[in-house]
PDB file of C-alpha atoms in Angstrom:
ATOM      1  CA  MET A   1       0.000   0.000   0.000  1.00 92.00           C
ATOM      2  CA  ARG A   2       1.327   3.386  -1.003  1.00 96.00           C
ATOM      3  CA  ILE A   3       1.793   6.076   1.656  1.00 98.00           C
ATOM      4  CA  VAL A   4       1.114   9.679   0.648  1.00 97.00           C
ATOM      5  CA  ILE A   5       2.781  12.473   2.620  1.00 97.00           C
ATOM      6  CA  GLU A   6       0.650  15.607   3.034  1.00 95.00           C
ATOM      7  CA  SER A   7       1.712  18.440   5.343  1.00 93.00           C
ATOM      8  CA  GLY A   8       4.207  16.038   6.886  1.00 94.00           C
ATOM      9  CA  PHE A   9       1.618  13.355   7.750  1.00 94.00           C
ATOM     10  CA  PRO A  10       1.698   9.805   6.305  1.00 97.00           C
ATOM     11  CA  TYR A  11      -1.741   9.035   4.815  1.00 98.00           C
ATOM     12  CA  VAL A  12      -3.137   5.758   3.490  1.00 98.00           C
ATOM     13  CA  GLU A  13      -6.530   4.570   2.308  1.00 98.00           C
ATOM     14  CA  ALA A  14      -8.494   2.233   4.569  1.00 98.00           C
ATOM     15  CA  ILE A  15     -11.530   0.020   4.060  1.00 98.00           C
ATOM     16  CA  ILE A  16     -13.782  -0.753   7.001  1.00 98.00           C
ATOM     17  CA  ILE A  17     -16.631  -3.251   7.061  1.00 98.00           C
ATOM     18  CA  PHE A  18     -19.327  -3.045   9.735  1.00 98.00           C
ATOM     19  CA  ASN A  19     -22.558  -5.090   9.731  1.00 97.00           C
ATOM     20  CA  GLY A  20     -21.953  -6.030   6.102  1.00 97.00           C
ATOM     21  CA  LYS A  21     -21.526  -2.415   4.963  1.00 98.00           C
ATOM     22  CA  GLU A  22     -18.245  -1.246   3.443  1.00 98.00           C
ATOM     23  CA  LEU A  23     -16.716   2.224   3.635  1.00 98.00           C
ATOM     24  CA  ASN A  24     -13.573   3.488   1.883  1.00 98.00           C
ATOM     25  CA  LEU A  25     -11.703   6.221   3.739  1.00 98.00           C
ATOM     26  CA  GLY A  26      -8.975   8.116   1.895  1.00 96.00           C
ATOM     27  CA  LYS A  27      -7.464  10.365   4.578  1.00 97.00           C
ATOM     28  CA  VAL A  28      -6.218   7.960   7.263  1.00 98.00           C
ATOM     29  CA  ILE A  29      -2.951   8.676   9.075  1.00 97.00           C
ATOM     30  CA  ILE A  30      -0.479   5.960  10.037  1.00 97.00           C
ATOM     31  CA  ASP A  31       0.567   6.861  13.606  1.00 95.00           C
ATOM     32  CA  THR A  32       3.077   4.715  15.484  1.00 95.00           C
ATOM     33  CA  GLY A  33       2.643   7.074  18.437  1.00 91.00           C
ATOM     34  CA  SER A  34      -1.030   6.152  18.819  1.00 92.00           C
ATOM     35  CA  SER A  35      -1.782   3.026  20.828  1.00 93.00           C
ATOM     36  CA  SER A  36      -5.206   2.526  19.243  1.00 95.00           C
ATOM     37  CA  THR A  37      -7.039   2.988  15.962  1.00 97.00           C
ATOM     38  CA  ILE A  38      -9.694   5.694  15.792  1.00 96.00           C
ATOM     39  CA  PHE A  39     -12.083   6.903  13.103  1.00 98.00           C
ATOM     40  CA  LYS A  40     -14.064  10.109  12.722  1.00 97.00           C
ATOM     41  CA  ALA A  41     -17.682   9.776  13.847  1.00 96.00           C
ATOM     42  CA  ASP A  42     -19.038  11.918  10.984  1.00 96.00           C
ATOM     43  CA  LYS A  43     -17.392   9.651   8.383  1.00 97.00           C
ATOM     44  CA  VAL A  44     -18.325   6.239   9.802  1.00 97.00           C
ATOM     45  CA  ALA A  45     -21.945   7.308  10.369  1.00 97.00           C
ATOM     46  CA  ASP A  46     -22.333   6.691   6.609  1.00 95.00           C
ATOM     47  CA  ILE A  47     -22.364   2.935   7.346  1.00 97.00           C
ATOM     48  CA  GLU A  48     -24.373   3.348  10.555  1.00 96.00           C
ATOM     49  CA  ILE A  49     -21.547   3.138  13.065  1.00 97.00           C
ATOM     50  CA  LEU A  50     -23.314   5.198  15.683  1.00 96.00           C
ATOM     51  CA  LEU A  51     -23.277   5.626  19.443  1.00 94.00           C
ATOM     52  CA  GLU A  52     -25.844   3.311  21.014  1.00 94.00           C
ATOM     53  CA  SER A  53     -27.194   3.291  24.569  1.00 92.00           C
ATOM     54  CA  ASN A  54     -25.193   0.171  25.526  1.00 91.00           C
ATOM     55  CA  ASP A  55     -21.850   1.572  24.250  1.00 88.00           C
ATOM     56  CA  SER A  56     -19.335   2.658  26.840  1.00 86.00           C
ATOM     57  CA  ILE A  57     -17.742   6.072  26.498  1.00 91.00           C
ATOM     58  CA  HIS A  58     -14.203   6.718  27.665  1.00 90.00           C
ATOM     59  CA  ARG A  59     -11.610   9.435  27.406  1.00 90.00           C
ATOM     60  CA  ILE A  60      -8.407   9.135  25.393  1.00 85.00           C
ATOM     61  CA  CYS A  61      -5.399  11.431  25.693  1.00 82.00           C
ATOM     62  CA  GLY A  62      -2.664  12.226  23.237  1.00 71.00           C
ATOM     63  CA  VAL A  63      -0.192  14.894  22.275  1.00 65.00           C
ATOM     64  CA  GLY A  64      -3.003  17.007  20.799  1.00 66.00           C
ATOM     65  CA  GLY A  65      -5.188  16.839  23.903  1.00 72.00           C
ATOM     66  CA  SER A  66      -8.031  14.578  24.954  1.00 78.00           C
ATOM     67  CA  GLU A  67     -11.457  13.582  23.696  1.00 86.00           C
ATOM     68  CA  PHE A  68     -14.287  11.202  24.492  1.00 92.00           C
ATOM     69  CA  VAL A  69     -14.722   8.130  22.290  1.00 94.00           C
ATOM     70  CA  PHE A  70     -16.801   4.973  22.092  1.00 96.00           C
ATOM     71  CA  THR A  71     -15.707   1.588  20.786  1.00 96.00           C
ATOM     72  CA  LYS A  72     -17.113  -0.679  18.080  1.00 97.00           C
ATOM     73  CA  GLN A  73     -16.115  -4.051  16.684  1.00 96.00           C
ATOM     74  CA  LEU A  74     -15.491  -4.047  12.934  1.00 98.00           C
ATOM     75  CA  GLU A  75     -15.947  -7.116  10.799  1.00 98.00           C
ATOM     76  CA  LYS A  76     -12.816  -6.058   8.933  1.00 98.00           C
ATOM     77  CA  LEU A  77     -10.237  -3.290   8.701  1.00 98.00           C
ATOM     78  CA  GLN A  78      -8.028  -3.303   5.617  1.00 98.00           C
ATOM     79  CA  ILE A  79      -5.141  -1.193   4.372  1.00 97.00           C
ATOM     80  CA  GLY A  80      -3.863  -2.469   1.044  1.00 94.00           C
ATOM     81  CA  ASP A  81      -3.140  -6.159   1.559  1.00 94.00           C
ATOM     82  CA  LEU A  82      -3.005  -5.776   5.370  1.00 97.00           C
ATOM     83  CA  SER A  83      -6.250  -6.743   7.056  1.00 97.00           C
ATOM     84  CA  VAL A  84      -7.687  -7.802  10.391  1.00 98.00           C
ATOM     85  CA  THR A  85     -11.095  -9.300  11.113  1.00 98.00           C
ATOM     86  CA  ASN A  86     -13.140  -8.746  14.286  1.00 98.00           C
ATOM     87  CA  PHE A  87     -11.122  -5.669  15.176  1.00 98.00           C
ATOM     88  CA  GLN A  88     -12.051  -3.125  17.849  1.00 97.00           C
ATOM     89  CA  ILE A  89     -11.792   0.566  16.963  1.00 97.00           C
ATOM     90  CA  GLU A  90     -12.562   3.826  18.693  1.00 96.00           C
ATOM     91  CA  ILE A  91     -14.936   6.456  17.305  1.00 97.00           C
ATOM     92  CA  GLY A  92     -14.579  10.143  18.129  1.00 95.00           C
ATOM     93  CA  ALA A  93     -15.085  13.689  16.873  1.00 92.00           C
ATOM     94  CA  MET A  94     -11.422  13.977  15.819  1.00 90.00           C
ATOM     95  CA  ASP A  95     -11.628  17.768  15.651  1.00 87.00           C
ATOM     96  CA  TYR A  96      -7.890  18.331  15.262  1.00 83.00           C
ATOM     97  CA  GLY A  97      -7.998  21.346  12.965  1.00 82.00           C
ATOM     98  CA  PHE A  98      -7.283  19.527   9.689  1.00 86.00           C
ATOM     99  CA  ASP A  99      -9.094  17.088   7.405  1.00 88.00           C
ATOM    100  CA  ILE A 100      -8.686  13.490   8.599  1.00 95.00           C
ATOM    101  CA  ASP A 101     -10.867  10.356   8.419  1.00 97.00           C
ATOM    102  CA  GLY A 102      -8.992   8.304  10.993  1.00 97.00           C
ATOM    103  CA  ILE A 103      -5.761   7.158  12.575  1.00 96.00           C
ATOM    104  CA  ILE A 104      -4.260   3.697  12.263  1.00 98.00           C
ATOM    105  CA  GLY A 105      -2.546   3.009  15.569  1.00 96.00           C
ATOM    106  CA  MET A 106      -0.124   0.472  16.966  1.00 97.00           C
ATOM    107  CA  ASP A 107      -2.901  -2.015  17.785  1.00 98.00           C
ATOM    108  CA  PHE A 108      -3.477  -2.618  14.052  1.00 98.00           C
ATOM    109  CA  LEU A 109       0.166  -2.235  13.010  1.00 98.00           C
ATOM    110  CA  LEU A 110       1.338  -4.867  15.512  1.00 97.00           C
ATOM    111  CA  LYS A 111      -1.491  -7.258  14.657  1.00 97.00           C
ATOM    112  CA  VAL A 112      -0.594  -7.284  10.941  1.00 97.00           C
ATOM    113  CA  LYS A 113       3.166  -7.168  11.598  1.00 97.00           C
ATOM    114  CA  ALA A 114       3.424  -4.026   9.479  1.00 97.00           C
ATOM    115  CA  ILE A 115       6.636  -2.783   7.978  1.00 97.00           C
ATOM    116  CA  ILE A 116       6.642   0.919   7.155  1.00 97.00           C
ATOM    117  CA  ASP A 117       9.238   1.712   4.492  1.00 97.00           C
ATOM    118  CA  LEU A 118       9.641   5.483   4.444  1.00 96.00           C
ATOM    119  CA  GLY A 119      12.309   5.312   1.743  1.00 97.00           C
ATOM    120  CA  LYS A 120       9.833   3.786  -0.689  1.00 97.00           C
ATOM    121  CA  LEU A 121       6.706   5.275   1.001  1.00 98.00           C
ATOM    122  CA  VAL A 122       4.958   1.907   1.319  1.00 97.00           C
ATOM    123  CA  ILE A 123       3.503  -0.193   4.110  1.00 97.00           C
ATOM    124  CA  HIS A 124       3.366  -3.978   3.925  1.00 95.00           C
ATOM    125  CA  SER A 125       3.395  -7.078   6.130  1.00 91.00           C
ATOM    126  CA  SER A 126       6.513  -8.810   7.361  1.00 84.00           C
ATOM    127  CA  SER A 127       4.941 -12.219   6.725  1.00 69.00           C
TER     128      SER A 127
END
């Protein structure tokens, strides 16, 4: 999968599948400094990933501050040929001051044994 650098951030395209519905997201940052994977609530609402009364809400903190998120289990998360099934993600407002659909964190990168080659601007699996 090709990585595109915009304003210094490494972006990839991601595909998420939830309850049989598929969504392609084109502005997803690869972030080795993020422990978890998070997607923007406004974007994933298109495939009915919404806050429900039985969802737990918790606070996450990062370099840019903190926000409240809820979690959902995806059927699949895919970046190029890297994919994971039954994968838990966080959903939040992601109001960071620039256009972003989500962040791929270390939880996904470790699971797929990702290799990020910044010389060639690609991400692939070690296996």
